[in-house]
Coordinates of C-alpha atoms in Angstrom, one line a residue:
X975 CA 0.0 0.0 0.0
X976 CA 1.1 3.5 -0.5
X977 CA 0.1 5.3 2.5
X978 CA 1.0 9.0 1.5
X979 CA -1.5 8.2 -1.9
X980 CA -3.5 6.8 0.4
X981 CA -3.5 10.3 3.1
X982 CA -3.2 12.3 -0.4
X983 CA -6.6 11.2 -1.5
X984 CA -7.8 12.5 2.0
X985 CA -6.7 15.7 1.6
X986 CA -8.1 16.0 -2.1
X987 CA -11.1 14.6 -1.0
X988 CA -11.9 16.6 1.8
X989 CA -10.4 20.4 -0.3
X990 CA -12.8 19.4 -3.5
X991 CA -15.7 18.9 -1.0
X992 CA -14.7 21.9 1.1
X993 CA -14.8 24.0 -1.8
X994 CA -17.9 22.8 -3.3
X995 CA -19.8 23.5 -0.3
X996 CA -18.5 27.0 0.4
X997 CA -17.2 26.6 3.7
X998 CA -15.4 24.0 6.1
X999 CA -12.6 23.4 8.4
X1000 CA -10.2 22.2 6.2
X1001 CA -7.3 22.6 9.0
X1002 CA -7.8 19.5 10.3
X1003 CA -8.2 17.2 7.1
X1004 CA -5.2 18.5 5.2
X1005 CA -3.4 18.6 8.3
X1006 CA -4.1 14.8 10.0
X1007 CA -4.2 13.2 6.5
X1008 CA -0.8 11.3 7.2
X1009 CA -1.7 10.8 10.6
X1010 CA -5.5 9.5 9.9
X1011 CA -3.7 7.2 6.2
X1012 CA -1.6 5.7 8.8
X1013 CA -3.7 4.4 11.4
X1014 CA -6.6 3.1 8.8
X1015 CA -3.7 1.5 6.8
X1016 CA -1.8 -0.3 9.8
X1017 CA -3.9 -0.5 12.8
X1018 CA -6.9 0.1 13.1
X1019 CA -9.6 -2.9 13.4
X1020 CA -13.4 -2.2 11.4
X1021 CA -15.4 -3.9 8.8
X1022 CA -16.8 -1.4 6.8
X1023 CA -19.4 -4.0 5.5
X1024 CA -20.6 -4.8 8.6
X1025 CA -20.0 -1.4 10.4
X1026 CA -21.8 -2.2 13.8
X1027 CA -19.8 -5.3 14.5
X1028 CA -19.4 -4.9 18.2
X1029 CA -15.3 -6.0 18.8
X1030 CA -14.6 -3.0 16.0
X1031 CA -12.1 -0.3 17.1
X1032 CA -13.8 2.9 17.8
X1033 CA -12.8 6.3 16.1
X1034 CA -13.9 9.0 17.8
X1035 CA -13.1 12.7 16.2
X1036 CA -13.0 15.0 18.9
X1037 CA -12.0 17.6 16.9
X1038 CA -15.6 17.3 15.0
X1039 CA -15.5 20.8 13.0
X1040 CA -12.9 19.3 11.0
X1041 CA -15.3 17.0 10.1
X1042 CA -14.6 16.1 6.5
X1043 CA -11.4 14.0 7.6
X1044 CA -14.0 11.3 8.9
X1045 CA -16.2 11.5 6.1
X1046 CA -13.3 11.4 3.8
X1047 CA -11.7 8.2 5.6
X1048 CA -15.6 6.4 5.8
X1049 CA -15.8 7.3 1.9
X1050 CA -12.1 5.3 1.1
X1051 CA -12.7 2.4 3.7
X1052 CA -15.9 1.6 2.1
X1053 CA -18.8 2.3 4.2
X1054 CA -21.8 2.6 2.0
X1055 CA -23.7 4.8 3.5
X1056 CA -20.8 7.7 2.3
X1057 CA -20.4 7.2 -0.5
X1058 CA -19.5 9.8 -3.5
X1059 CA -22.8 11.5 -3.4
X1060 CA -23.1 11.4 0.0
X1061 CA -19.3 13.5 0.4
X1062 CA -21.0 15.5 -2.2
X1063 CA -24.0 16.8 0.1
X1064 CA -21.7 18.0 3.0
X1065 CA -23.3 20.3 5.1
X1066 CA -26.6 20.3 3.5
X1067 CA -29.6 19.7 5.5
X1068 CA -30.5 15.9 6.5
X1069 CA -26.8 14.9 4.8
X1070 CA -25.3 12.2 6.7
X1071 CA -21.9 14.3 6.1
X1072 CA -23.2 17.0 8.8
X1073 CA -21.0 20.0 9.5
X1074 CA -19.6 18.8 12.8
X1075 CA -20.6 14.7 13.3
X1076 CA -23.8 13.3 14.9
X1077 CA -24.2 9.4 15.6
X1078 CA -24.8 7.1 12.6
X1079 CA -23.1 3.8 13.5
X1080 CA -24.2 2.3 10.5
X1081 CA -22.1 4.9 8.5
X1082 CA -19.2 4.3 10.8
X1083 CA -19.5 7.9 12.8
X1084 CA -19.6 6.5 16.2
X1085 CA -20.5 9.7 18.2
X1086 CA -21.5 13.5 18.1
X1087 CA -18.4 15.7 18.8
X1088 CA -19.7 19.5 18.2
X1089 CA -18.2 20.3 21.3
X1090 CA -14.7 20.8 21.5
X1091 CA -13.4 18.4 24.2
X1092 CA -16.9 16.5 24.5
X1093 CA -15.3 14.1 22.0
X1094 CA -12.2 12.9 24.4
X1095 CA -15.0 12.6 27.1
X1096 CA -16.5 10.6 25.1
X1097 CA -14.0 8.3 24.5
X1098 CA -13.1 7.7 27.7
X1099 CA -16.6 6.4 28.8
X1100 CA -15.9 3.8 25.6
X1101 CA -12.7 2.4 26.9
X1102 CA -13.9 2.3 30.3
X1103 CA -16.8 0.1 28.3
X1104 CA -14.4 -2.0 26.7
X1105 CA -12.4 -2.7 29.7
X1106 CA -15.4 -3.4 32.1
X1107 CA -17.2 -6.0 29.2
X1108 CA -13.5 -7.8 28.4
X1109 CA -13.6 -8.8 31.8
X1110 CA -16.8 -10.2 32.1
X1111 CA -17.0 -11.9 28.8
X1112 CA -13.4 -12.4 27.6
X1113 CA -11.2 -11.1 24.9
X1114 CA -12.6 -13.3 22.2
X1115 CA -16.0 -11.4 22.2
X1116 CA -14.4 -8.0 23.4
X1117 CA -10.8 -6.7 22.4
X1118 CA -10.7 -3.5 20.6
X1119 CA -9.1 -0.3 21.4
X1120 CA -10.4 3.3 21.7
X1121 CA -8.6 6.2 19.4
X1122 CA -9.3 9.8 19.6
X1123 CA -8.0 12.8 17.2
X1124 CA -7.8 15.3 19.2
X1125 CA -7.2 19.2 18.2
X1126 CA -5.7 22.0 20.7
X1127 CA -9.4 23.2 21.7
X1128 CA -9.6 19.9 23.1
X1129 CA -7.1 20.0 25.3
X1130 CA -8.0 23.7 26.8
X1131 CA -11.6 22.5 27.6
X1132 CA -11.7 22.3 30.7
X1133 CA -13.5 18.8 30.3
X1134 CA -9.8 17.5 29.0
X1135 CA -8.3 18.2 32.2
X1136 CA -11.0 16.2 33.7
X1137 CA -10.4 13.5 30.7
X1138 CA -6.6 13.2 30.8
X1139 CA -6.5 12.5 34.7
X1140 CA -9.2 10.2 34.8
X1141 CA -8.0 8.3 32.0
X1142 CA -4.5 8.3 33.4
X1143 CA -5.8 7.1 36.7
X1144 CA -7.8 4.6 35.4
X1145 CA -5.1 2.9 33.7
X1146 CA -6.4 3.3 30.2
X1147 CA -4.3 1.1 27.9
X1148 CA -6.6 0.5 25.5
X1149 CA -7.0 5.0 24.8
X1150 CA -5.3 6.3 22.3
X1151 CA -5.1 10.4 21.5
X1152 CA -3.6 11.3 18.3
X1153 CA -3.2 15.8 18.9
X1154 CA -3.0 17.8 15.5
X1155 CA -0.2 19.7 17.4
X1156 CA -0.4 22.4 14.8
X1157 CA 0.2 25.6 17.0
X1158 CA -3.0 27.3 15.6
X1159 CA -6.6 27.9 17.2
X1160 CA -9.2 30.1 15.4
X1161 CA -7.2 33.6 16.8
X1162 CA -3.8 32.4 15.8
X1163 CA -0.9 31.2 17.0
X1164 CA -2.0 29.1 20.6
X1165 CA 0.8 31.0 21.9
X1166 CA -1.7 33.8 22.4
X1167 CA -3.5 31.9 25.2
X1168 CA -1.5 28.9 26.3
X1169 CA 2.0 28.5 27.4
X1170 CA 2.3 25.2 29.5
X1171 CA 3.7 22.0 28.5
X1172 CA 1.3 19.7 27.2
X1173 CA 2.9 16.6 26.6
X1174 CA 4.1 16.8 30.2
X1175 CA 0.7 17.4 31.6
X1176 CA -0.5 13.8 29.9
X1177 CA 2.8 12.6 31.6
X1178 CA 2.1 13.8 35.2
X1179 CA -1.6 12.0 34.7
X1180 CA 0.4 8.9 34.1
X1181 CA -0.3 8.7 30.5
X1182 CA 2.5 7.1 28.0
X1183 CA 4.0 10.6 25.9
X1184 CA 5.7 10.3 22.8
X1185 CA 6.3 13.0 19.8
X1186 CA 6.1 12.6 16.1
X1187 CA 6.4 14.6 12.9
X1188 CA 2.6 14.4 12.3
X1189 CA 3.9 13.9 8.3
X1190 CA 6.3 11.6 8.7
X1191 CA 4.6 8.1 8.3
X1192 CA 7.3 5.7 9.5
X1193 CA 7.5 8.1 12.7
X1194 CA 4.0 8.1 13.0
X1195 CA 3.4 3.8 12.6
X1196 CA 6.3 3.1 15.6
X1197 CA 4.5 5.4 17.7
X1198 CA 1.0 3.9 17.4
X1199 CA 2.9 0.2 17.5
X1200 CA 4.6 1.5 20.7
X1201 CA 0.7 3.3 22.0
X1202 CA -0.6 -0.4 21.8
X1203 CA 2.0 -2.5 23.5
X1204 CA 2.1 0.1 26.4
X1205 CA -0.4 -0.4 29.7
X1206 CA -1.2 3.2 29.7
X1207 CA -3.3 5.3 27.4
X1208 CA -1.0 7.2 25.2
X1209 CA -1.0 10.3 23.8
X1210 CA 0.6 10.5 20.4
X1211 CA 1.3 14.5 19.9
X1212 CA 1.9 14.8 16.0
X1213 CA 3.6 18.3 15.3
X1214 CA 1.9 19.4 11.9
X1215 CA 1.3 21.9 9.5
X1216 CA -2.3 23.0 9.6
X1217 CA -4.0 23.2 6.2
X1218 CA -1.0 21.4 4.6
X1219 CA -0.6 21.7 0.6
X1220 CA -2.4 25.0 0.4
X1221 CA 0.5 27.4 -0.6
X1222 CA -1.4 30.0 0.6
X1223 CA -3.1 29.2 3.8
X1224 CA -0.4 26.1 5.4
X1225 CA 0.8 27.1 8.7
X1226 CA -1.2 30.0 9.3
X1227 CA -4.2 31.0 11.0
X1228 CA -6.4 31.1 7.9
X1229 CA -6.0 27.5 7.5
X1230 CA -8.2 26.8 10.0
X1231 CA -11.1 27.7 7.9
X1232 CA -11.5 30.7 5.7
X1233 CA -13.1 30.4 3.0
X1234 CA -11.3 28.2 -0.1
X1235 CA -11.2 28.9 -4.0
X1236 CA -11.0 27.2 -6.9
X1237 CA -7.3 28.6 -7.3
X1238 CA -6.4 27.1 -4.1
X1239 CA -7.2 24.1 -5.0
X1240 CA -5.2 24.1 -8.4
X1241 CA -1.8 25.6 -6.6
X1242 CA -2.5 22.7 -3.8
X1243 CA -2.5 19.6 -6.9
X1244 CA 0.5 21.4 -8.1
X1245 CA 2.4 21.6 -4.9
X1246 CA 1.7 17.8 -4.2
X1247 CA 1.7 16.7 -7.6
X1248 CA -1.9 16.0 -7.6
X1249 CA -3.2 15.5 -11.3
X1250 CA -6.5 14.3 -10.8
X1251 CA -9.5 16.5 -11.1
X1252 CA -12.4 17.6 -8.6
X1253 CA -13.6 13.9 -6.5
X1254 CA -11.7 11.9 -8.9
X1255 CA -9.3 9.2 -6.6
X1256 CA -7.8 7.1 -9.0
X1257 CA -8.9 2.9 -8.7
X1258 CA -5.1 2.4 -7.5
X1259 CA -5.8 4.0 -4.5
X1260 CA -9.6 3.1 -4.0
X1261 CA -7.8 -0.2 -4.1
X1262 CA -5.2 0.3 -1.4
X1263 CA -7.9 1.4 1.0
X1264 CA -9.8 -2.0 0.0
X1265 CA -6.4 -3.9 1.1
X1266 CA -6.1 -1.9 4.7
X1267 CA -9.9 -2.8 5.8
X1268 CA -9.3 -6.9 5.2
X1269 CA -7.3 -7.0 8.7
X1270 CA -10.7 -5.9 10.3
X1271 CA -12.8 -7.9 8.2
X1272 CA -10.5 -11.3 9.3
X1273 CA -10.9 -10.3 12.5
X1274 CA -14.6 -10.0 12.3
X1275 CA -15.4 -13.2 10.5
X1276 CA -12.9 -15.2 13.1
X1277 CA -14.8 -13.1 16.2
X1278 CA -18.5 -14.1 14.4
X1279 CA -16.5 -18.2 14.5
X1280 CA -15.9 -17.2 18.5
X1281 CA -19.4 -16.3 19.6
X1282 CA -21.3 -19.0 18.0
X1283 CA -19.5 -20.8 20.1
X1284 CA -19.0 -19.0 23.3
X1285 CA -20.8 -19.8 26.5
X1286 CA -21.8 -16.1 27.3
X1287 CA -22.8 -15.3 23.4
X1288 CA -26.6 -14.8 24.3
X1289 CA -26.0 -12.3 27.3
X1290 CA -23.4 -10.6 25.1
X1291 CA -25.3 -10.2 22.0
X1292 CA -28.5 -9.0 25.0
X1293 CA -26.3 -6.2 26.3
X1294 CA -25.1 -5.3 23.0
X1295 CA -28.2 -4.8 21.6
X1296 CA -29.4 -2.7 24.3
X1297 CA -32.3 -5.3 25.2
X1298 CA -33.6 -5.9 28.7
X1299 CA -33.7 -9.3 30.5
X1300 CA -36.7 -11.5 29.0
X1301 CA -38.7 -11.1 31.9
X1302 CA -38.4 -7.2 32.5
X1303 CA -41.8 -6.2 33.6
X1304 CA -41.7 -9.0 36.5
X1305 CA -38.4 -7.8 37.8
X1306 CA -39.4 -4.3 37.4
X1307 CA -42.7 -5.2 39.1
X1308 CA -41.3 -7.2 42.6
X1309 CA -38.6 -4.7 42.7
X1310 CA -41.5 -2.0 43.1
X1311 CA -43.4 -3.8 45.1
X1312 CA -40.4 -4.4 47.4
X1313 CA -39.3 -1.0 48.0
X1314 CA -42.8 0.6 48.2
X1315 CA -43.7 -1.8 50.8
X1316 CA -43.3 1.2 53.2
X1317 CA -45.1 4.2 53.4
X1318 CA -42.2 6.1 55.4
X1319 CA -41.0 8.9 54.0
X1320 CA -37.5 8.2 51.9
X1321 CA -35.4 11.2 50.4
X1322 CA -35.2 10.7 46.5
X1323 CA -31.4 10.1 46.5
X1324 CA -31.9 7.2 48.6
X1325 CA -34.6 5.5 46.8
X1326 CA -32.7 5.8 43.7
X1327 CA -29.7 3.9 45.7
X1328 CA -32.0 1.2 46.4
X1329 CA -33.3 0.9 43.1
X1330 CA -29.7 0.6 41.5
X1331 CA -29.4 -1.9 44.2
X1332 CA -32.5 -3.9 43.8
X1333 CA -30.9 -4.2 39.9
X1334 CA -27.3 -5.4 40.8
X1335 CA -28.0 -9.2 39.7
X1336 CA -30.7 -8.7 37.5
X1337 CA -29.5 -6.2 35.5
X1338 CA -25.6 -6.9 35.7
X1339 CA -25.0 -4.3 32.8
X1340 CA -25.6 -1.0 35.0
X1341 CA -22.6 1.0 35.6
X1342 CA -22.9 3.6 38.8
X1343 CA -20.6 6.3 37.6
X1344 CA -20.6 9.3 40.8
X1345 CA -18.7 12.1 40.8
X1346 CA -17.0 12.3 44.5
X1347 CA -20.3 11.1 46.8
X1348 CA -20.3 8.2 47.7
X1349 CA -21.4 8.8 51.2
X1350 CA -24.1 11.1 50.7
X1351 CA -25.6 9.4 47.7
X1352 CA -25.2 6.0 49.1
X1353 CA -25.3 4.2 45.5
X1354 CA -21.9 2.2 46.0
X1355 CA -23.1 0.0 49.1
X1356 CA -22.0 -3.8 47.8
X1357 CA -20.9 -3.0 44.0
X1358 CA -16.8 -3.0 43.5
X1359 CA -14.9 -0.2 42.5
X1360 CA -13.8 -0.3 38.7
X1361 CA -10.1 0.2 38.6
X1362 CA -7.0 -1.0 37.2
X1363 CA -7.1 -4.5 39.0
X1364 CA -10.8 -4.5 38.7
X1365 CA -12.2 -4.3 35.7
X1366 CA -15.4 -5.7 36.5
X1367 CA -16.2 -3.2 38.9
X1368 CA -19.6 -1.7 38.4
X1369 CA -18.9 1.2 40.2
X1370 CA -16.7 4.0 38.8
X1371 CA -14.9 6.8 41.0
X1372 CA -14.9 9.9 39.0
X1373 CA -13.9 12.6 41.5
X1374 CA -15.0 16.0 41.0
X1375 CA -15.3 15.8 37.3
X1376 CA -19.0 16.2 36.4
X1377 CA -18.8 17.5 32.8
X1378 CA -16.6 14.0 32.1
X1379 CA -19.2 12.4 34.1
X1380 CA -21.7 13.5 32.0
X1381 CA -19.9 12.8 28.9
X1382 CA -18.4 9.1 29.4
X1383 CA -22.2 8.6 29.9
X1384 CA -22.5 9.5 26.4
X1385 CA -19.6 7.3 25.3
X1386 CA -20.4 4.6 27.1
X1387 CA -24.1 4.4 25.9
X1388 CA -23.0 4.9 22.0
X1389 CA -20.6 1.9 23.3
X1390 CA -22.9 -0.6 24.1
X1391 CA -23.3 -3.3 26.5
X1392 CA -23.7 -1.0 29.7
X1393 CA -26.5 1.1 31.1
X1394 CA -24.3 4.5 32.8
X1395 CA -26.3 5.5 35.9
X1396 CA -24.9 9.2 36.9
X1397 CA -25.0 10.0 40.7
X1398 CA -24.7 13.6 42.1
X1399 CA -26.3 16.6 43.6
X1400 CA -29.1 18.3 41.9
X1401 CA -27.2 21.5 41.9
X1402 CA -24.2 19.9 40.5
X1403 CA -25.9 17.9 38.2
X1404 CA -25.4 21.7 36.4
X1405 CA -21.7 20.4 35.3
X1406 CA -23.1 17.9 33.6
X1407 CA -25.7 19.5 30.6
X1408 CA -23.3 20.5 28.1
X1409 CA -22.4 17.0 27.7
X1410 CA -26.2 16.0 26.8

């Protein structure tokens, strides 16, 4: 395969549709295009034919306003529903190409992202998934990793604080963030508003660091082989040119996302050699994209060989498909009965502790995630702790990070296989909305 055709076609792909729309962010596309080529080509796990197959890696791009870079990499992997006409409708109402991602599974976009940060958040709550459901069902029906692009704004959210400590914590090996470090936010230079280290802040939060020339693709495959043999999420931080191949734009703060022409995109096929017209990818490439996706689609005809098979497949493919237990409206029925045998007075908090209680057994798949009160919410009582020696904890200490709270919710919901219960103050509970 040749990966830089292969990340040349994304950045073609994305500047034609860009272009043809009117407007875009085509920072992140033309910037991550070697980054984004590389993992699809070499790493990364899906089946583009069978797009919900539940041991797939998931992508999540935080960084959603540079949206056509997904689309792009869905169009050349092969997912159906984005295909040619589909790139072509980008930003239009009802288009499954929205301006910044929503949640199609079937089209391979596995969750919203319009807010910057929300996306990392997000992505914790799926690794935390995939952790907690490898250790109840085994690595042959669950044993995919988590990757996130990830953009500057990201990282100043507050929420990514909250993100890269929990994560660190937590003992995330199966996260991966791949930063655009491009030195450029919407005002210019990040130098106007941020000075720290960032690499060293993932560092002090126990994640693995390591730095790459975000164009170099050899650089770029050792440090994603490295990311996945370490026990510690990883934070890839690929220095790159944002807006890369636009003579006029690369490197500066325009590239973020003013408005492209028609001569920008013949001075960018010139500067890359790119002789192809508007949406035209040539069959040699179409092809190489073809050759990256059979490693997911081995592993998903061996994993469909596993289940048939496997012991816990019914409960699995239950959880998975977000179906309750058989006989729901009995449970649900002697559970009420049981705690509305008394007429005393109970405070709210506490009856929703005894209802996630009454559940443990009988709905295994609930997931109490509280932010810092576990005292005066009393919804930990028996459960364990989830935590780096035990994964099959149903109970997850999130400290005083409600807006990750909130948002691991998310990603463990567009998961699967877990119900996320949130516990906190009403008044706190605040934190929380701008990840719903």
């Amino acid at each position: 395969m040749n990966i830089q055709s292969m990340a040349d076609a994304i950045r073609f792909l994305a500047l034609d549709t860009i272009v043809a729309a009117g407007e875009g962010h085509q920072g992140v596309p033309l910037g991550m295009a070697e980054i984004a080529a590389t993992l699809y080509a070499n790493h990364l796990k899906v089946d583009p034919k069978n797009p919900a197959w539940p041991d797939r890696d998931r992508v999540v791009l935080s960084n959603g306003h540079g949206s056509m870079l997904l689309y792009a990499l869905l169009h050349l992997s092969g997912y159906d529903k984005v295909d040619l006409p589909a790139i072509k409708s980008f930003r239009r109402l009802h288009s499954v190409c929205a301006g910044h991602p929503e949640i199609d599974q079937e089209a391979g976009i596995e969750i919203t992202t319009g807010l910057l940060g929300q996306g990392i958040g997000c992505a914790v709550g799926m690794a935390v998934a995939e952790e907690r459901l490898r250790a109840e069902f085994g690595a042959e029906l669950c044993d995919h990793r988590t990757w996130a692009f990830v953009g500057d704004g990201c990282l100043q959210e507050g929420i990514g604080q909250e993100a890269i400590s929990l994560a660190g914590h937590l003992r995330l090996g199966r996260l991966t963030f791949l930063w655009d470090d491009n030195h450029i936010t919407d005002d210019g230079d990040t130098a106007l508003s941020i000075s720290e280290d960032i690499p060293t802040r993932f560092a002090a939060a126990g994640w693995h660091v390591v730095a790459v020339d975000g164009h170099d693709i050899a650089e770029i495959d050792a440090a994603i082989t490295a990311a996945k043999s370490d026990p510690r999420p990883s934070l890839i931080a690929c220095r790159t040119t944002i807006a890369r191949g636009i003579p006029r734009l690369e490197g500066q703060r325009g590239g973020h996302s003013a408005p492209l022409t028609l001569q920008d995109a013949a001075e960018a096929r010139a500067a890359r050699n790119w002789t192809h017209g508007a949406f035209v990818i040539p069959q040699t490439i179409y092809d190489d994209w073809t050759k990256a996706m059979i490693r997911g689609q081995d592993a998903a005809t061996a994993w469909e060989t596993r289940i048939a098979s496997a012991p816990k497949a019914a409960e699995f493919t239950r959880r998975m498909r977000g179906a309750l237990p058989q006989n729901w409206p009995q449970i649900i029925a002697d559970v009420e009965a049981r705690l509305t045998a008394s007429r005393a007075p109970r405070a709210t908090i506490a009856s929703s502790g005894d209802i996630c209680e009454a559940l443990e057994t009988v709905l295994p798949e609930l997931c109490i995630l509280c932010a810092d009160l576990e005292a005066p919410t009393n919804h930990k009582r028996s459960r364990t702790a989830f935590g780096p020696e035990t994964r099959h904890g149903s109970y997850v200490h999130c400290g005083v990070r409600e807006h990750l709270m909130g948002a691991m919710a998310c990603g463990i919901a567009a998961h699967g296989g877990l119900i996320a219960v949130n516990v906190t103050h009403l008044a706190l509970c605040r934190h929380e909305c701008p990840a719903m």
